[in-house]
Amino acid sequence: MARDGIVAPPTSSLDADLDVDVAIVGAGLTGLWTAWALHQLDPSTSVAVFDAHRIGYGASGRNCGWLSAKPVGVRRVLARAGGRESVVDVERALRRSMHDVVDVLGAKTIDARHGGALQVARSASQQRRLDDYVAYNRSWGVGEEQLRALSGEQAYQRVRVAGLTGAVHTPDNYCVDPVKMLFGLAQHVVDGGVAVYTDSPVDTVTAGMLRVRGYTVRVRRRVVVATEGYTASQPGYRRNLLPLNSSMLVTEPLSDEQWERVGWQHADGLSGSAHTYFYGQRTPDGRIALGGRGKPYRFGSAFDDDGRVDAHTVGQLLATLTELFPDVSLTAAHAWCGVLGVLRDWSPFVDADSQPGVIRVGGYAGQGLTAAHLAGHTVADLITGRQPTAAAWVRRMPRKWEPEPLRWIGANALYRTYTVADHLEGRSTHSRTSRLALAANAIAGR
Ligand SMILES: Cc1cc2nc3c(=O)[nH]c(=O)nc-3n(C[C@H](O)[C@H](O)[C@H](O)COP(=O)(O)OP(=O)(O)OC[C@H]3O[C@@H](n4cnc5c(N)ncnc54)[C@H](O)[C@@H]3O)c2cc1C
C-alpha cells in the first residue's frame, strides 16, 4: 500500500522461534506508539510487534483523520479511582499528545492541518444538547479558549450546512491524512530497531509466551495486547470490547464553485449533534471525507469483510451529505468501514492487572488517534517502572457486554431507536431530547 510516495515499511511474517523483552500484539496505532515509546524510554529493550494481517489493517488504517484532544471516555467513570484531578490531568496529557504526534511525525509528512473542530446543531433539541455540553464542560473547568459556543449565523460563516441553529468550536483538533500518519509512525518504529511481523496472527497469549504461526515467542518482560475492536476473537475476551462498526465515504473532488457553496474554507473537522452521529474532514485534495452510519454491529461480535461496505451504507452516507449540503450534488469515490472497540462503560483502559505478565490496552470508542499515542506512552511507563502518564486510564476492564442474542438485539435496537429519535427531534420545535433517546442512553450505559 502506498500514499503519495509514502509507503509502509517492508515487513515479513514470523518464520522462526524468537526471544524478546516485549511482545506487542497488533500493529495499529496503539501497538506502534507503545513500541515507539519503549524505544524512547529504553533503547536497549528488544521489542517485536505482530499483526494478523498488515500494518494498520484495523481502524488505524481506516479512520477519518481527526487528531483530536476531545476527552476520551466518560469523566465520572474515569474519576472513580483517582478523582476529578486525575481526569483533568489526562485531558491535559491528551492535548500534549495531540501536538506531540505532529511534532514527532512532521506536519508536512502527515498533512496535518490545525483548524479545530466544529460540532453543529440543526434542531432545537440538538441545540439544547450542545448548550448543555458547553455548560457541562465549564463545570469541569474547560474555558472559552478551549470550547466556544457559536450562533447559527457564526457557524454558517464557517460552513454552509443547511438548517444550522448553532455550533461549538474547539481549537483542539488537527485533520491529518490517517494513512500517512500510520506509515510515518511505522517507519519511525522500524528505524528505531523494532521488529514488525505481519501476516502473523497470535493464537495464544500467556505471561512470557506467545504462539504465532506455530512458532514460540518467549517474552522476558511483558506482553502487550493492542487489538482494540478485534479483541473479541480471542478466547475468553469475546464480550469485553464490542466491535462497533463505523463507515466512511470519500467524495470525488469538489469544483471551486461547489466549495463556494459549501463554505468550509478552513481545516476544521466537522461533526453533528444527532444521536446517529456524523464526522468529516475536508481533504487536502479537495474532497469531503465523511464518517458515520452503516451496520452498527454484527451478530456474535463478527467483523466486516476487509472493510467492504454495501450500497445501502454508501446511500446513507450520501444522504447525510445531501441533508447537510442540499444545493451541492456530490458523488462517492470510495467507501469502507472498520470496527472500533467499546467497553461496557465507554471509557478507555490500560489493564496491567487482570492477566499476569500481560497489559491490555484500548477502548477509545472511536477516538483513538490521539488516545493511542497517550495509551502507548502509558503502557511504556508501566513496563519501565515510571509513573503512568494517563493514570486515570490505568484500571481493570469493566464488566462484560451481555451474551448473544441480547448483545445483537440490544446494539441494533438501540441504533434504530436513535434513528427514530433523530427523526422525531428533527420534526419537533421542542428543545427536549427525545425520551426514546434518553432511554437508549440509559440502556447503553452512556
Ligand atoms: C471508520 C472509522 C473512523 C474513525 N475515525 C476516527 C477519527 O477521525 N479520529 C479518531 O481519533 N479515531 C477515529 N477512529 C477510531 C480509531 O481509528 C481507533 O480508535 C484506533 O485506530 C485504534 O487503534 P488500535 O491500534 O488500538 O486498534 P486497531 O487499529 O484496530 O489495530 C488492532 C490491530 O490488531 C490486529 N490483531 C487483531 N487480532 C490479532 C491477533 N490475534 N494477532 C495479531 N494481530 C491481531 C489487527 O489486525 C489490527 O491491525 C475511527 C474508527 C473507524 C472504524
XYZ file of C-alpha atoms and ligand atoms in Angstrom:
499
model
C 0.000 0.000 0.000
C 1.381 3.483 -0.896
C 0.115 7.013 -0.410
C 1.752 9.889 -2.370
C 5.154 8.243 -2.177
C 4.753 7.265 1.473
C 4.704 3.512 1.833
C 4.505 1.148 4.751
C 7.962 -0.098 5.717
C 8.676 -3.598 4.384
C 7.785 -6.363 6.826
C 7.706 -10.140 6.787
C 5.911 -12.853 8.702
C 7.469 -14.721 11.623
C 9.317 -17.818 10.425
C 11.259 -18.987 13.487
C 11.056 -19.041 17.283
C 12.019 -15.744 18.886
C 13.166 -14.239 22.212
C 12.258 -10.621 23.013
C 11.849 -8.330 26.013
C 8.429 -7.014 24.984
C 5.980 -8.522 22.501
C 3.106 -6.414 21.192
C 0.011 -7.944 19.582
C -1.484 -5.577 16.984
C 0.298 -3.210 14.570
C -2.232 -0.410 14.788
C -1.519 2.993 16.268
C -1.622 1.690 19.861
C 0.849 -1.121 19.235
C 3.149 1.129 17.217
C 3.097 4.063 19.688
C 3.803 1.604 22.509
C 6.828 0.304 20.588
C 7.969 3.860 19.834
C 7.604 5.000 23.454
C 9.510 1.952 24.730
C 12.306 2.668 22.293
C 12.448 6.281 23.515
C 12.489 5.357 27.202
C 14.870 2.425 26.950
C 16.513 1.812 23.553
C 18.124 -1.383 24.859
C 14.694 -3.082 25.193
C 14.086 -5.519 22.358
C 10.540 -5.157 21.013
C 8.594 -7.163 18.438
C 5.144 -6.268 17.074
C 2.877 -8.907 15.489
C -0.143 -8.292 13.294
C -2.516 -10.921 11.976
C -2.754 -9.015 8.678
C -0.728 -5.911 7.901
C 0.279 -2.606 9.466
C -2.923 -0.638 10.081
C -5.286 -3.388 8.957
C -7.727 -2.262 11.689
C -9.282 1.113 12.479
C -5.835 2.752 12.409
C -5.767 2.373 8.633
C -9.452 3.179 8.044
C -10.330 6.279 10.065
C -11.333 9.865 9.327
C -8.084 11.536 10.411
C -9.285 13.649 13.324
C -6.283 14.024 15.593
C -8.239 15.463 18.453
C -7.848 16.274 22.150
C -11.551 15.839 22.841
C -11.886 13.986 26.160
C -11.991 10.223 25.663
C -14.419 8.155 27.746
C -16.839 9.145 30.473
C -15.417 11.560 33.050
C -17.397 10.277 36.031
C -16.251 6.704 35.257
C -12.598 7.678 34.976
C -12.773 9.840 38.120
C -13.810 6.841 40.276
C -10.289 5.751 41.183
C -8.155 8.901 41.053
C -10.773 11.649 41.458
C -11.508 14.677 39.381
C -7.907 15.927 39.215
C -6.738 12.684 37.560
C -9.303 13.233 34.792
C -8.239 16.847 34.293
C -4.616 15.606 34.143
C -5.435 13.045 31.472
C -7.190 15.700 29.381
C -4.101 17.930 29.601
C -1.972 14.956 28.604
C -4.233 14.329 25.587
C -3.630 17.889 24.409
C 0.130 17.375 24.729
C -0.153 14.072 22.872
C -2.056 15.719 20.025
C 0.772 18.209 19.433
C 3.483 15.578 20.065
C 2.152 13.371 17.279
C 2.552 16.246 14.822
C 5.975 17.205 16.181
C 7.325 13.643 16.045
C 5.935 12.710 12.636
C 6.093 16.145 10.986
C 3.081 18.248 9.934
C 4.068 18.031 6.275
C 4.594 14.288 6.299
C 1.131 13.564 7.679
C -0.714 16.510 6.053
C -1.605 17.881 9.484
C -3.787 20.981 9.334
C -4.594 22.735 12.592
C -8.060 24.208 12.306
C -10.035 22.829 15.204
C -13.341 21.026 15.311
C -16.816 22.357 14.720
C -19.831 20.482 16.077
C -23.045 21.795 14.580
C -26.685 21.649 15.720
C -29.596 21.534 13.287
C -32.684 21.289 15.503
C -33.922 22.722 18.802
C -33.060 19.562 20.731
C -29.601 19.280 19.150
C -29.011 22.921 20.093
C -30.093 22.261 23.673
C -27.709 19.293 23.896
C -24.870 21.489 22.637
C -25.728 24.193 25.201
C -25.772 21.544 27.939
C -22.472 20.175 26.639
C -20.859 23.608 26.960
C -22.270 24.076 30.486
C -21.056 20.605 31.488
C -17.582 21.352 30.181
C -17.467 24.659 32.025
C -18.221 22.736 35.234
C -15.037 20.751 34.511
C -13.001 23.926 34.101
C -12.994 23.997 30.280
C -12.764 27.688 29.359
C -13.876 29.761 26.387
C -10.406 29.435 24.784
C -10.923 25.672 24.505
C -14.634 25.458 23.747
C -16.638 28.325 22.281
C -20.366 28.443 21.525
C -21.263 29.924 18.119
C -24.618 31.280 16.972
C -26.257 29.824 13.867
C -25.018 32.833 11.879
C -21.430 32.493 13.160
C -21.478 28.778 12.414
C -22.787 29.441 8.906
C -19.783 31.703 8.269
C -17.564 28.656 8.827
C -19.573 26.097 6.910
C -22.835 26.441 4.990
C -24.684 23.498 6.479
C -28.450 23.687 5.941
C -30.672 24.465 8.933
C -27.932 25.456 11.376
C -29.089 26.645 14.783
C -25.613 26.950 16.296
C -22.352 25.139 16.930
C -19.449 24.717 19.297
C -15.856 25.178 18.211
C -12.668 23.907 19.785
C -9.136 24.571 18.545
C -8.067 21.151 19.891
C -8.033 19.228 16.632
C -5.828 18.649 13.600
C -7.105 16.992 10.471
C -4.448 14.600 9.190
C -4.055 12.049 6.424
C -4.555 8.895 8.517
C -2.616 6.580 6.235
C 0.363 8.937 6.009
C 0.296 9.201 9.782
C 0.221 5.439 10.204
C 3.015 4.749 7.711
C 5.122 7.651 9.049
C 4.886 6.194 12.548
C 5.587 2.659 11.357
C 8.741 3.895 9.593
C 9.953 5.609 12.791
C 9.323 2.409 14.743
C 11.182 0.201 12.277
C 14.046 2.725 12.023
C 14.267 2.518 15.830
C 15.082 -1.194 15.558
C 11.667 -2.644 16.396
C 10.814 -5.847 14.504
C 7.336 -5.741 12.946
C 5.895 -9.066 11.765
C 2.798 -9.020 9.546
C 0.569 -11.919 8.422
C 1.463 -13.261 11.841
C -1.680 -13.951 13.869
C -1.086 -14.522 17.559
C -3.004 -17.622 18.635
C -2.069 -17.889 22.299
C -1.259 -15.150 24.782
C 0.201 -16.133 28.162
C 2.611 -14.488 30.572
C 6.035 -14.824 28.988
C 4.925 -16.600 25.806
C 3.071 -16.168 22.537
C 2.290 -18.740 19.868
C 2.454 -17.234 16.394
C 2.043 -19.271 13.181
C 3.176 -22.359 15.047
C 6.324 -20.656 16.397
C 7.060 -19.782 20.010
C 7.877 -16.242 21.080
C 9.455 -16.181 24.552
C 8.878 -12.833 26.247
C 11.222 -11.733 29.034
C 9.356 -8.688 30.350
C 5.797 -8.078 29.178
C 3.213 -8.953 26.549
C 1.037 -6.042 25.340
C -2.311 -6.761 23.679
C -3.377 -3.814 21.482
C -6.096 -5.393 19.371
C -8.966 -2.956 20.213
C -12.085 -3.820 18.188
C -10.621 -7.244 17.245
C -10.172 -8.405 20.838
C -13.463 -10.320 20.604
C -11.755 -13.033 18.539
C -9.530 -14.051 21.492
C -10.643 -16.918 23.752
C -12.144 -15.530 26.956
C -12.468 -11.979 25.596
C -15.493 -12.246 23.308
C -17.633 -9.924 25.422
C -15.118 -7.367 26.695
C -14.861 -4.973 23.774
C -17.843 -4.540 21.493
C -16.648 -4.262 17.876
C -18.778 -1.305 16.823
C -18.800 -0.559 13.149
C -18.295 2.865 11.579
C -18.287 3.584 7.856
C -16.543 6.191 5.731
C -17.198 7.738 2.362
C -14.898 9.992 0.346
C -16.402 12.093 -2.441
C -14.954 12.933 -5.810
C -13.098 16.287 -5.637
C -15.452 19.280 -5.433
C -15.177 22.071 -8.008
C -14.302 25.609 -6.832
C -17.904 26.559 -7.385
C -19.111 23.672 -5.194
C -16.668 24.645 -2.432
C -18.003 28.181 -2.682
C -21.474 26.849 -1.871
C -20.257 24.529 0.873
C -18.088 27.163 2.569
C -15.673 25.154 4.801
C -12.649 27.123 3.616
C -10.581 26.018 6.618
C -9.271 22.878 8.272
C -11.959 22.357 10.915
C -13.200 18.827 11.374
C -16.988 18.882 11.109
C -19.416 16.807 13.169
C -23.102 16.773 14.058
C -25.168 16.527 17.213
C -27.754 13.970 16.131
C -27.816 10.695 18.047
C -26.701 8.976 14.838
C -23.542 10.959 14.663
C -21.518 12.036 11.598
C -17.956 13.364 11.418
C -15.901 14.578 8.494
C -12.966 16.487 7.123
C -12.117 18.475 4.027
C -9.211 16.577 2.500
C -6.109 18.351 1.153
C -7.077 17.258 -2.377
C -10.473 18.967 -2.179
C -12.835 16.117 -1.286
C -15.151 15.582 1.652
C -14.444 12.541 3.809
C -17.495 11.697 5.877
C -17.943 9.017 8.517
C -20.959 7.693 10.339
C -23.821 5.318 9.615
C -23.572 1.726 8.472
C -24.289 -1.637 10.054
C -23.665 -0.846 13.718
C -22.917 -4.343 14.977
C -22.668 -7.870 13.559
C -24.017 -10.927 15.362
C -21.522 -12.711 17.604
C -19.070 -9.753 17.535
C -18.197 -10.669 13.939
C -16.086 -8.362 11.777
C -16.599 -6.773 8.382
C -15.246 -8.323 5.219
C -11.923 -6.439 4.884
C -13.715 -3.092 5.131
C -16.203 -3.632 2.301
C -19.487 -1.722 2.584
C -22.784 -2.340 0.836
C -24.653 0.055 -1.449
C -27.153 0.784 1.329
C -24.428 2.209 3.594
C -22.995 4.299 0.757
C -26.525 5.592 0.112
C -26.964 6.505 3.794
C -23.700 8.444 3.892
C -24.551 10.257 0.661
C -27.983 11.068 2.104
C -26.287 12.659 5.125
C -24.211 14.821 2.776
C -27.333 15.803 0.853
C -29.070 16.812 4.101
C -26.090 18.932 5.054
C -25.484 20.496 1.636
C -28.736 20.163 -0.344
C -27.598 22.552 -3.122
C -24.466 20.594 -3.966
C -24.543 17.333 -5.844
C -21.773 15.060 -4.548
C -20.551 11.735 -5.881
C -18.969 8.932 -3.889
C -15.445 7.941 -4.934
C -14.526 5.449 -2.192
C -16.232 3.904 0.811
C -15.143 1.470 3.505
C -15.815 0.531 7.115
C -13.986 -0.640 10.207
C -14.504 -1.564 13.836
C -13.739 0.360 16.962
C -13.557 -1.184 20.421
C -16.129 -0.120 23.014
C -16.087 -1.217 26.645
C -19.312 -1.581 28.662
C -18.591 1.752 30.404
C -17.489 3.550 27.189
C -14.108 4.531 28.643
C -10.503 3.619 27.793
C -8.334 1.231 29.801
C -4.739 0.194 30.350
C -5.177 -3.056 32.263
C -1.965 -4.417 33.774
C -3.679 -6.463 36.487
C -6.198 -8.892 35.016
C -3.648 -11.290 33.473
C -0.148 -11.656 34.986
C 2.637 -10.525 32.646
C 0.162 -9.073 30.143
C -1.009 -5.480 29.604
C -4.225 -4.962 27.652
C -4.989 -1.524 26.234
C -7.677 0.219 24.144
C -11.380 1.079 24.385
C -11.239 4.569 22.892
C -14.785 4.233 21.484
C -13.942 5.893 18.182
C -11.438 8.486 19.369
C -8.176 6.627 19.177
C -5.850 8.733 17.043
C -4.511 10.897 19.843
C -5.503 8.428 22.554
C -3.304 5.682 21.048
C -0.250 7.924 21.499
C -1.141 8.603 25.127
C -2.077 4.994 25.870
C 1.120 3.710 24.199
C 3.248 6.028 26.338
C 1.318 4.952 29.436
C 1.976 1.279 28.694
C 5.678 2.047 28.194
C 5.717 3.929 31.531
C 4.315 0.873 33.305
C 6.798 -1.502 31.675
C 9.769 0.687 32.555
C 8.566 1.345 36.118
C 7.587 5.011 35.712
C 4.515 6.879 36.915
C 1.875 6.336 34.190
C 1.207 9.479 32.117
C -2.518 8.697 31.846
C -3.051 7.422 35.392
C -6.859 7.700 35.101
C -6.835 5.141 32.287
C -4.885 2.556 34.279
C -7.656 0.272 35.502
C -9.114 -3.185 35.021
C -11.541 -3.739 32.196
C -15.100 -3.251 33.492
C -17.924 -5.798 33.364
C -18.557 -7.557 30.060
C -21.234 -6.884 27.460
C -24.346 -9.051 27.516
C -24.267 -12.530 25.910
C -25.845 -13.144 22.478
C -28.506 -12.770 21.245
C -29.035 -9.916 23.745
C -25.933 -8.098 22.523
C -27.049 -8.157 18.903
C -30.662 -7.289 19.673
C -29.572 -4.518 22.048
C -26.969 -2.884 19.788
C -29.151 -2.903 16.686
C -32.369 -1.945 18.511
C -30.578 0.974 20.153
C -29.283 2.169 16.819
C -32.797 2.008 15.334
C -34.141 3.845 18.354
C -31.584 6.620 17.876
C -32.565 6.882 14.205
C -36.250 7.262 15.135
C -35.352 9.754 17.891
C -33.413 11.861 15.374
C -36.371 11.799 13.036
C -38.802 12.880 15.767
C -36.483 15.596 17.054
C -35.967 16.911 13.517
C -39.724 17.424 13.135
C -40.254 18.996 16.537
C -39.712 22.566 17.713
C -39.212 21.416 21.312
C -35.720 21.518 22.725
C -36.183 18.354 24.811
C -34.125 15.309 23.872
C -36.495 12.574 22.741
C -37.499 10.165 25.549
C -36.595 7.303 23.231
C -33.008 8.534 23.013
C -32.803 9.070 26.782
C -33.987 5.501 27.350
C -31.469 4.220 24.790
C -28.664 6.141 26.526
C -29.612 4.609 29.864
C -29.592 1.072 28.418
C -26.320 1.632 26.539
C -24.711 2.966 29.734
C -23.541 6.222 28.141
C -14.408 4.410 10.194
C -13.643 4.875 11.407
C -13.341 6.232 11.551
C -12.626 6.677 12.672
N -12.255 7.989 12.738
C -11.504 8.419 13.781
C -11.025 9.757 13.832
O -11.225 10.546 12.911
N -10.324 10.141 14.943
C -10.056 9.274 15.979
O -9.440 9.683 16.954
N -10.436 7.973 15.911
C -11.137 7.532 14.845
N -11.498 6.219 14.772
C -11.049 5.288 15.834
C -9.561 4.966 15.688
O -9.276 4.680 14.351
C -9.209 3.797 16.599
O -9.598 4.131 17.924
C -7.713 3.495 16.615
O -7.207 3.398 15.312
C -7.471 2.198 17.372
O -6.127 1.823 17.158
P -5.605 0.443 17.726
O -4.188 0.324 17.320
O -5.891 0.365 19.194
O -6.531 -0.664 17.052
P -6.558 -1.136 15.517
O -6.125 -0.095 14.602
O -7.921 -1.729 15.297
O -5.459 -2.270 15.459
C -5.646 -3.550 16.005
C -4.741 -4.492 15.201
O -4.689 -5.739 15.879
C -4.544 -6.735 14.892
N -4.927 -8.009 15.506
C -6.131 -8.393 15.975
N -6.082 -9.639 16.476
C -4.797 -10.079 16.317
C -4.117 -11.282 16.626
N -4.717 -12.315 17.233
N -2.812 -11.375 16.305
C -2.159 -10.348 15.723
N -2.774 -9.180 15.403
C -4.066 -9.042 15.695
C -5.479 -6.272 13.771
O -5.135 -6.877 12.532
C -5.268 -4.777 13.797
O -4.307 -4.358 12.844
C -12.212 5.738 13.674
C -12.511 4.384 13.523
C -13.223 3.943 12.394
C -13.515 2.486 12.251
